Short mmCIF file of C-alpha atoms and ligand atoms in Angstrom, two decimals:
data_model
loop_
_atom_site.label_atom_id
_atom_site.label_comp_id
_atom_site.label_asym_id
_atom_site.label_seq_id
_atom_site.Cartn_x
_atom_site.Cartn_y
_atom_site.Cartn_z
CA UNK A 295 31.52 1.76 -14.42
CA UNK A 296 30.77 0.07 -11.31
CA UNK A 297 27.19 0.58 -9.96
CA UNK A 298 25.29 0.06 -6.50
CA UNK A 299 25.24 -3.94 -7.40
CA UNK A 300 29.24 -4.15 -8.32
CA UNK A 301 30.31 -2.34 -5.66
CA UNK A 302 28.29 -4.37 -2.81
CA UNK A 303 29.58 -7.54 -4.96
CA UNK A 304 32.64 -6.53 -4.35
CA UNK A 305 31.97 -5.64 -0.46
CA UNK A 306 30.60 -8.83 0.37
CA UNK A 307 33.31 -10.75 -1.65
CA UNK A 308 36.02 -8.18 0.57
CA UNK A 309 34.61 -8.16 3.97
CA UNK A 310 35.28 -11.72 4.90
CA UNK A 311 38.75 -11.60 3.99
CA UNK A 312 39.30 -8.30 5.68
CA UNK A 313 37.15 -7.66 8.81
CA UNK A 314 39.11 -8.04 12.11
CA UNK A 315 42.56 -8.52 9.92
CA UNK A 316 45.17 -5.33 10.73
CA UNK A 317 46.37 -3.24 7.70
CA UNK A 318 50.03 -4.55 8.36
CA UNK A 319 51.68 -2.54 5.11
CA UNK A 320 50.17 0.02 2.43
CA UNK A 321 51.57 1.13 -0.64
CA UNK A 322 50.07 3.98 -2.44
CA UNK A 323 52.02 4.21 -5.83
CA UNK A 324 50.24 6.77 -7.05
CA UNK A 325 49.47 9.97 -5.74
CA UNK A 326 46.26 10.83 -7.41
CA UNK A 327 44.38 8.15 -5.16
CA UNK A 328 44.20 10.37 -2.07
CA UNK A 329 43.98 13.73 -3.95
CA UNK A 330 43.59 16.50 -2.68
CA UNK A 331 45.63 14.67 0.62
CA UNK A 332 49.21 13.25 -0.07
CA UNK A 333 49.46 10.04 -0.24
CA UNK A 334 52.43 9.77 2.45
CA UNK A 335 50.52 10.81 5.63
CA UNK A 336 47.38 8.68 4.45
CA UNK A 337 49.78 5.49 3.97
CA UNK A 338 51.08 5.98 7.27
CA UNK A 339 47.95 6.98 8.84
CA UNK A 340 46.12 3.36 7.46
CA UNK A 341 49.30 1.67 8.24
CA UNK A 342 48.57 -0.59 11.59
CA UNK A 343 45.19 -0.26 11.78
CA UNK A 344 42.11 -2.90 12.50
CA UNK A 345 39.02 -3.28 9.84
CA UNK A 346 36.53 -3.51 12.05
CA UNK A 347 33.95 -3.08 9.11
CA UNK A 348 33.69 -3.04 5.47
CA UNK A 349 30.23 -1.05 4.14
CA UNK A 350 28.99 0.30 1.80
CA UNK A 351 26.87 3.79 0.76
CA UNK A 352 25.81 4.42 -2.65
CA UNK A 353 29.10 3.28 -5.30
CA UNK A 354 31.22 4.23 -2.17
CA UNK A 355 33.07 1.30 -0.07
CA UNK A 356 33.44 2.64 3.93
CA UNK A 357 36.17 0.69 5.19
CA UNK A 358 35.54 1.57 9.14
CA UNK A 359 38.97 1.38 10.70
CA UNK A 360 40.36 1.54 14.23
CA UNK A 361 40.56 4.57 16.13
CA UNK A 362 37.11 5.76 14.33
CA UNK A 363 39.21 6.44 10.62
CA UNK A 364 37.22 5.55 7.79
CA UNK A 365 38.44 5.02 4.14
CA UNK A 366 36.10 6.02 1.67
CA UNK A 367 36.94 3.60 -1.85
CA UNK A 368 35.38 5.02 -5.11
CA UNK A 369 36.41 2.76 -8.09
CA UNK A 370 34.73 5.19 -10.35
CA UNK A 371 35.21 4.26 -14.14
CA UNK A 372 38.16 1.46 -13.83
CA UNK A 373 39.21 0.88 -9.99
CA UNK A 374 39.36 -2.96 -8.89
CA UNK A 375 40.17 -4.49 -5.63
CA UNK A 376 41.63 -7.74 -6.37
CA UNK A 377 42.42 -10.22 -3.06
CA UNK A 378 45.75 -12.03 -3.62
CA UNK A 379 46.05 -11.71 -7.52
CA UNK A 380 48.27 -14.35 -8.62
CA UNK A 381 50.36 -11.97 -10.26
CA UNK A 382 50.83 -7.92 -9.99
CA UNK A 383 47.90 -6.44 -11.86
CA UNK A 384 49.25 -3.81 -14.31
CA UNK A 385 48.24 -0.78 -13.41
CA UNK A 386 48.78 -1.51 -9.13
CA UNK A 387 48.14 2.24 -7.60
CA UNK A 388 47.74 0.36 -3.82
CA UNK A 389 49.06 -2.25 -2.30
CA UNK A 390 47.27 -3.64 1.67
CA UNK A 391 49.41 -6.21 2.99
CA UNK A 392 47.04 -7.61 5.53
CA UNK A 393 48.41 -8.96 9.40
CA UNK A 394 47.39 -12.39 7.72
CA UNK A 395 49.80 -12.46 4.99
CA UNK A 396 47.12 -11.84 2.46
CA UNK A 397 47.24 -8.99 0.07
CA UNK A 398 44.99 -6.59 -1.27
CA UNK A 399 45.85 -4.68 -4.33
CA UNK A 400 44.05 -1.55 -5.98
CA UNK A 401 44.20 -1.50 -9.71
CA UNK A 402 42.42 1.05 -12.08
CA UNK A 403 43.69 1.50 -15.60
CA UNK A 404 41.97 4.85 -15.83
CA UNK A 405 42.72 6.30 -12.99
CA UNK A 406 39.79 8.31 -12.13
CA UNK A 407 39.14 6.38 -9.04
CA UNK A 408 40.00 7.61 -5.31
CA UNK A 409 40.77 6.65 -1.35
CA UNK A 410 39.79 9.13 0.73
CA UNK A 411 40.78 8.42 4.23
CA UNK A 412 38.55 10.83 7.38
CA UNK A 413 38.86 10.80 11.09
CA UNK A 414 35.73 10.41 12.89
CA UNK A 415 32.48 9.02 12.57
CA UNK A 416 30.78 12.88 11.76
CA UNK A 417 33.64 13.57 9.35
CA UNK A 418 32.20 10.55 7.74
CA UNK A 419 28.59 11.02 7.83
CA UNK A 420 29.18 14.71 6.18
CA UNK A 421 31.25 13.68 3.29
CA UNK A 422 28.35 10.58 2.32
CA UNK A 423 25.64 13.08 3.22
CA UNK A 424 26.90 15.75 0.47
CA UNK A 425 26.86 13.40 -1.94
CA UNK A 426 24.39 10.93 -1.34
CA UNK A 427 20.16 10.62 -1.28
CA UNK A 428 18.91 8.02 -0.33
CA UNK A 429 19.93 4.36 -0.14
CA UNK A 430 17.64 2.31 -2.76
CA UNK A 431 17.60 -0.88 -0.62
CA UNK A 432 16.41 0.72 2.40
CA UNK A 433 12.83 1.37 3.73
CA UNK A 434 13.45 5.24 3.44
CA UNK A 435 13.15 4.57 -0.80
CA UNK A 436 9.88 5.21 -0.75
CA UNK A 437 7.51 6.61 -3.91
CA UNK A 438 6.40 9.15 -1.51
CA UNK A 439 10.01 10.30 -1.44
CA UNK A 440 10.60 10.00 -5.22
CA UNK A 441 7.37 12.46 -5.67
CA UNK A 442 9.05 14.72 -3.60
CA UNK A 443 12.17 14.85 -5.04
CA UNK A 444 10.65 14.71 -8.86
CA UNK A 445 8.13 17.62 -8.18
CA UNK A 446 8.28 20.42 -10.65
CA UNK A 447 11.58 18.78 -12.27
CA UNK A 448 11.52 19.20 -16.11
CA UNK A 449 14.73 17.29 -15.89
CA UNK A 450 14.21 13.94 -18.34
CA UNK A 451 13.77 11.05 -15.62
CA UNK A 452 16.75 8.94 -16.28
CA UNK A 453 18.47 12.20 -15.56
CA UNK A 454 16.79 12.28 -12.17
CA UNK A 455 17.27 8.82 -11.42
CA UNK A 456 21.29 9.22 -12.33
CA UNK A 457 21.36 11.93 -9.82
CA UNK A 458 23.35 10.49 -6.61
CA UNK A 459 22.15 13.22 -4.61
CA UNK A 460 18.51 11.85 -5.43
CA UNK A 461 19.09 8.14 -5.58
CA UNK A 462 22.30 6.71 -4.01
CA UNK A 463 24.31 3.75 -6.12
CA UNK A 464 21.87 4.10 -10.01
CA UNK A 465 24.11 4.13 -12.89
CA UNK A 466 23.48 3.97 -16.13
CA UNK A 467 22.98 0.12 -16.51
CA UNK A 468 20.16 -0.11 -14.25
CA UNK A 469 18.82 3.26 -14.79
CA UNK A 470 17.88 2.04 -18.33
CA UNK A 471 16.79 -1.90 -17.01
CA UNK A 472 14.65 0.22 -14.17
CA UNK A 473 12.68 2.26 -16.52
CA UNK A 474 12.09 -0.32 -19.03
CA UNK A 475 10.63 -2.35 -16.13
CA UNK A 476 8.27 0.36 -14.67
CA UNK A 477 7.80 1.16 -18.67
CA UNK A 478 8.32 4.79 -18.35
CA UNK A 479 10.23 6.62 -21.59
CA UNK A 480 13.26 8.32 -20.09
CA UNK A 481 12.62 11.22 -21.94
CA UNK A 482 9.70 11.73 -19.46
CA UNK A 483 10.03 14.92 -17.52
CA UNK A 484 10.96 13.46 -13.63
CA UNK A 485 8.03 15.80 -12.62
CA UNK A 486 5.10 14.73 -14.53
CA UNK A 487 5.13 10.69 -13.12
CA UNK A 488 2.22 10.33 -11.43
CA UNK A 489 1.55 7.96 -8.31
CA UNK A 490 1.03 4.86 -9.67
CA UNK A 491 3.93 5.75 -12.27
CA UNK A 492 6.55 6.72 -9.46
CA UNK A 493 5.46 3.74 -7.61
CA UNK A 494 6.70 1.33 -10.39
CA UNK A 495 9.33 3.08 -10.83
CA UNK A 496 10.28 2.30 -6.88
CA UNK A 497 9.56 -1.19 -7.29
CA UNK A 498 11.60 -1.54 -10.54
CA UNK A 499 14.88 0.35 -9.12
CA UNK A 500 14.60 -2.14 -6.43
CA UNK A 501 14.16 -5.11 -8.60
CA UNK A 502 17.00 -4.11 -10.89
CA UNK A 503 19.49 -3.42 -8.29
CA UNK A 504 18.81 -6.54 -6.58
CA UNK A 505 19.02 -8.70 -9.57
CA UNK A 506 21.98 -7.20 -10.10
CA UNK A 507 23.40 -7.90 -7.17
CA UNK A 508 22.23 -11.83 -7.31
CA UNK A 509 24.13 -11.92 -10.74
CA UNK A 510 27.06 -10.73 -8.89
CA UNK A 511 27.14 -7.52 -10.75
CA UNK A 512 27.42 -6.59 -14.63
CA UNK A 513 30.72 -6.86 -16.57
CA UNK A 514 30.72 -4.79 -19.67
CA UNK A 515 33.73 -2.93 -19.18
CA UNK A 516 36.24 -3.90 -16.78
CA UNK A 517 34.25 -4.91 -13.77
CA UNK A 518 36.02 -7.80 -11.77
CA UNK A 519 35.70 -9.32 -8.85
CA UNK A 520 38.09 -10.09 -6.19
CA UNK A 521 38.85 -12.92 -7.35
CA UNK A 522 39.15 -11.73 -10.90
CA UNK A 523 35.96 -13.33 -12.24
CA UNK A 524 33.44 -11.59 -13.78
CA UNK A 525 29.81 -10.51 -13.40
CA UNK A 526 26.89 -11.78 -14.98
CA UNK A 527 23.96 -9.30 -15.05
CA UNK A 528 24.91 -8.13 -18.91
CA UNK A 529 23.74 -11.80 -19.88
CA UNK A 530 19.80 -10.32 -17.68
CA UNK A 531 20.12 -7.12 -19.83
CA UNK A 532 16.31 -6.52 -21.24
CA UNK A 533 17.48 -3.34 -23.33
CA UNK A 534 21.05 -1.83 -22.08
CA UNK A 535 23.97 -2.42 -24.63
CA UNK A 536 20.97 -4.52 -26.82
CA UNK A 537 20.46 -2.26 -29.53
CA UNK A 538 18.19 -3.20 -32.65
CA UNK A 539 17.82 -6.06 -30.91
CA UNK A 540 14.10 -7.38 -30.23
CA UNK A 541 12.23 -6.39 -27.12
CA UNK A 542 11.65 -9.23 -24.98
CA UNK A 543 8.31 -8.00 -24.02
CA UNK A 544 6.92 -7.07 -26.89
CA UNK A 545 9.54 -7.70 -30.23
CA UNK A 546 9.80 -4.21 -31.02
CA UNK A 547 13.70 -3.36 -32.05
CA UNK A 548 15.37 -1.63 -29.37
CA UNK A 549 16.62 2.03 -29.82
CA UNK A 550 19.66 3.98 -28.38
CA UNK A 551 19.14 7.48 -27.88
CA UNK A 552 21.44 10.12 -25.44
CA UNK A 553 19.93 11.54 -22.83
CA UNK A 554 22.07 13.71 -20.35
CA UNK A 555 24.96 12.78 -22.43
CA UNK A 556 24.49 9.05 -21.59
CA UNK A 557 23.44 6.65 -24.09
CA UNK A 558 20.09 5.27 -23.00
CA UNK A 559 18.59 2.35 -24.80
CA UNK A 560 14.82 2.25 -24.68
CA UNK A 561 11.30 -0.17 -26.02
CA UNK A 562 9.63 2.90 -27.77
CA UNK A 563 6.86 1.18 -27.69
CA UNK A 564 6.73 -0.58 -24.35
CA UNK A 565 7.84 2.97 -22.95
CA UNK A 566 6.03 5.35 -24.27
CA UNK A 567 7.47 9.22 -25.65
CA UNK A 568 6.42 11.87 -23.87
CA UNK A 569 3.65 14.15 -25.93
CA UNK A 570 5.33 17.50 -27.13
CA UNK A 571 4.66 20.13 -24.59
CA UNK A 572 2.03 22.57 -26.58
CA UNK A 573 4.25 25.31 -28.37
CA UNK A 574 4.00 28.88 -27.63
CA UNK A 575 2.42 30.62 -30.57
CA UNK A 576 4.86 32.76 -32.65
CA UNK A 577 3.69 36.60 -32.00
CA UNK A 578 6.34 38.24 -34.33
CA UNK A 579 4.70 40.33 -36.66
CA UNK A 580 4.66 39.47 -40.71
CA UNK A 581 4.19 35.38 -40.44
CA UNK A 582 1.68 33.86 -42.55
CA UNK A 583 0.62 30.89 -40.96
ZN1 ZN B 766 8.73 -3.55 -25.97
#
């Protein structure tokens, strides 16, 4: 599943090719893209219109369009956007003929992933803002604001650093690479890191997503590029996908445990458990203890 990192890969790869070209055709073959719009009056709304900007906020793409539209591009589990594949993907649910005679084609076996297309720069900023915290690559990720946001959670802390509303563009690759950096189990509840703790934390998120981004991303599922190529941050993995494998701090045989339902592959020794939270004593009556 494409992260922060893939999804700016696949921005920066994009935005070249499409900034100040005009959306001459679209084809959107398949009607769950725009959901809950129809796909007609979005293909005829894009139809025509100038990039003037491809962003990025979180795992979203912002394609910023003439006339102040914006189409918001999740890729969720499987989505690709391929730039003149040299022949039709197979599973094409979009096709962007560009004024150029390039084309742009959205693929996604799975189908989970979306276009969302809203008028106006507000319309924009409230659909990001209900989904999104902060940006991790901006001065406003600070471990002042991860304190604040972790205070009195119980929550495990790769749960709280999954959270999008919390922490824009983590996944679970570089939720697990991120706490095995800053050493922190991700067991730990979000709520008991202390400063210098929530600090590392911060500096490892950081780290991580950056790498990943220098690698060009991580392909361990079906992650492409544009171009079709494929990223190379699995080969940086410290402890994601590497069970039983050694630590490469310390030698100690990587585990997997879940945690929120996602598998989470931790050092248990370079990241220590959390100690048991004392036990309430039983008060029933008739217990020999
Ligand atoms: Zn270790």
């Amino acid at each position: 599943m494409p992260e922060l990192p893939e999804v700016e890969t696949i921005r920066r790869q994009l935005a070249p090719h499409l900034e100040g070209r005009t959306l001459r055709d679209v084809e959107i073959l398949d009607a769950r893209w725009t959901r809950p719009d129809a796909p007609g009056p979005v293909q005829d709304a894009l139809r025509g219109r100038v990039v003037h900007e491809v962003g990025r906020s979180g795992k979203y793409m912002v394609w910023s369009l003439s006339g102040e539209m914006h189409l918001i591009v999740n890729l969720r589990m499987t989505g690709a956007l391929l730039f003149d594949p040299p022949v039709d993907p197979p599973h094409t649910r979009v096709r962007i003929a560009l004024d150029d005679g390039h084309l742009v084609v959205y693929n996604d076996a799975r189908r989970f992933g979306t276009g969302h297309l809203v008028a106006g720069d507000a319309a924009r900023d409230a659909y990001l803002g209900d989904r999104l915290g902060v940006e991790p690559l901006t001065p406003e990720f600070t471990a002042a604001y991860l304190g604040a946001q972790a205070r009195g959670r119980l929550a495990p802390v790769k749960s709280f650093v999954l959270d999008q509303k919390r922490i824009a563009g983590v996944g679970n690759i570089y939720a697990d690479e991120a706490l095995f950096r800053a050493r922190i189990h991700p067991l730990r509840p979000a709520g008991s890191l202390r400063g210098t703790q929530l600090a590392a934390l911060r500096d490892a998120i950081e780290y991580a997503l950056t790498a990943g981004i220098d690698a060009k991303g991580a392909t361990i599922d079906d992650f492409r590029h544009v171009d079709g190529a494929q990223g190379s941050f699995q080969d940086l993995f410290n402890v994601h996908q590497r069970e039983g494998e050694p630590c490469p701090a310390c030698g100690t045989a990587i585990s997997k445990l879940v945690v929120g339902g996602r598998g989470t592959y931790v050092c248990e020794r370079c990241q220590p458990r959390p100690r048991p939270r004392p036990q309430p004593k039983a008060v029933s009556g008739g217990e020999q203890l």
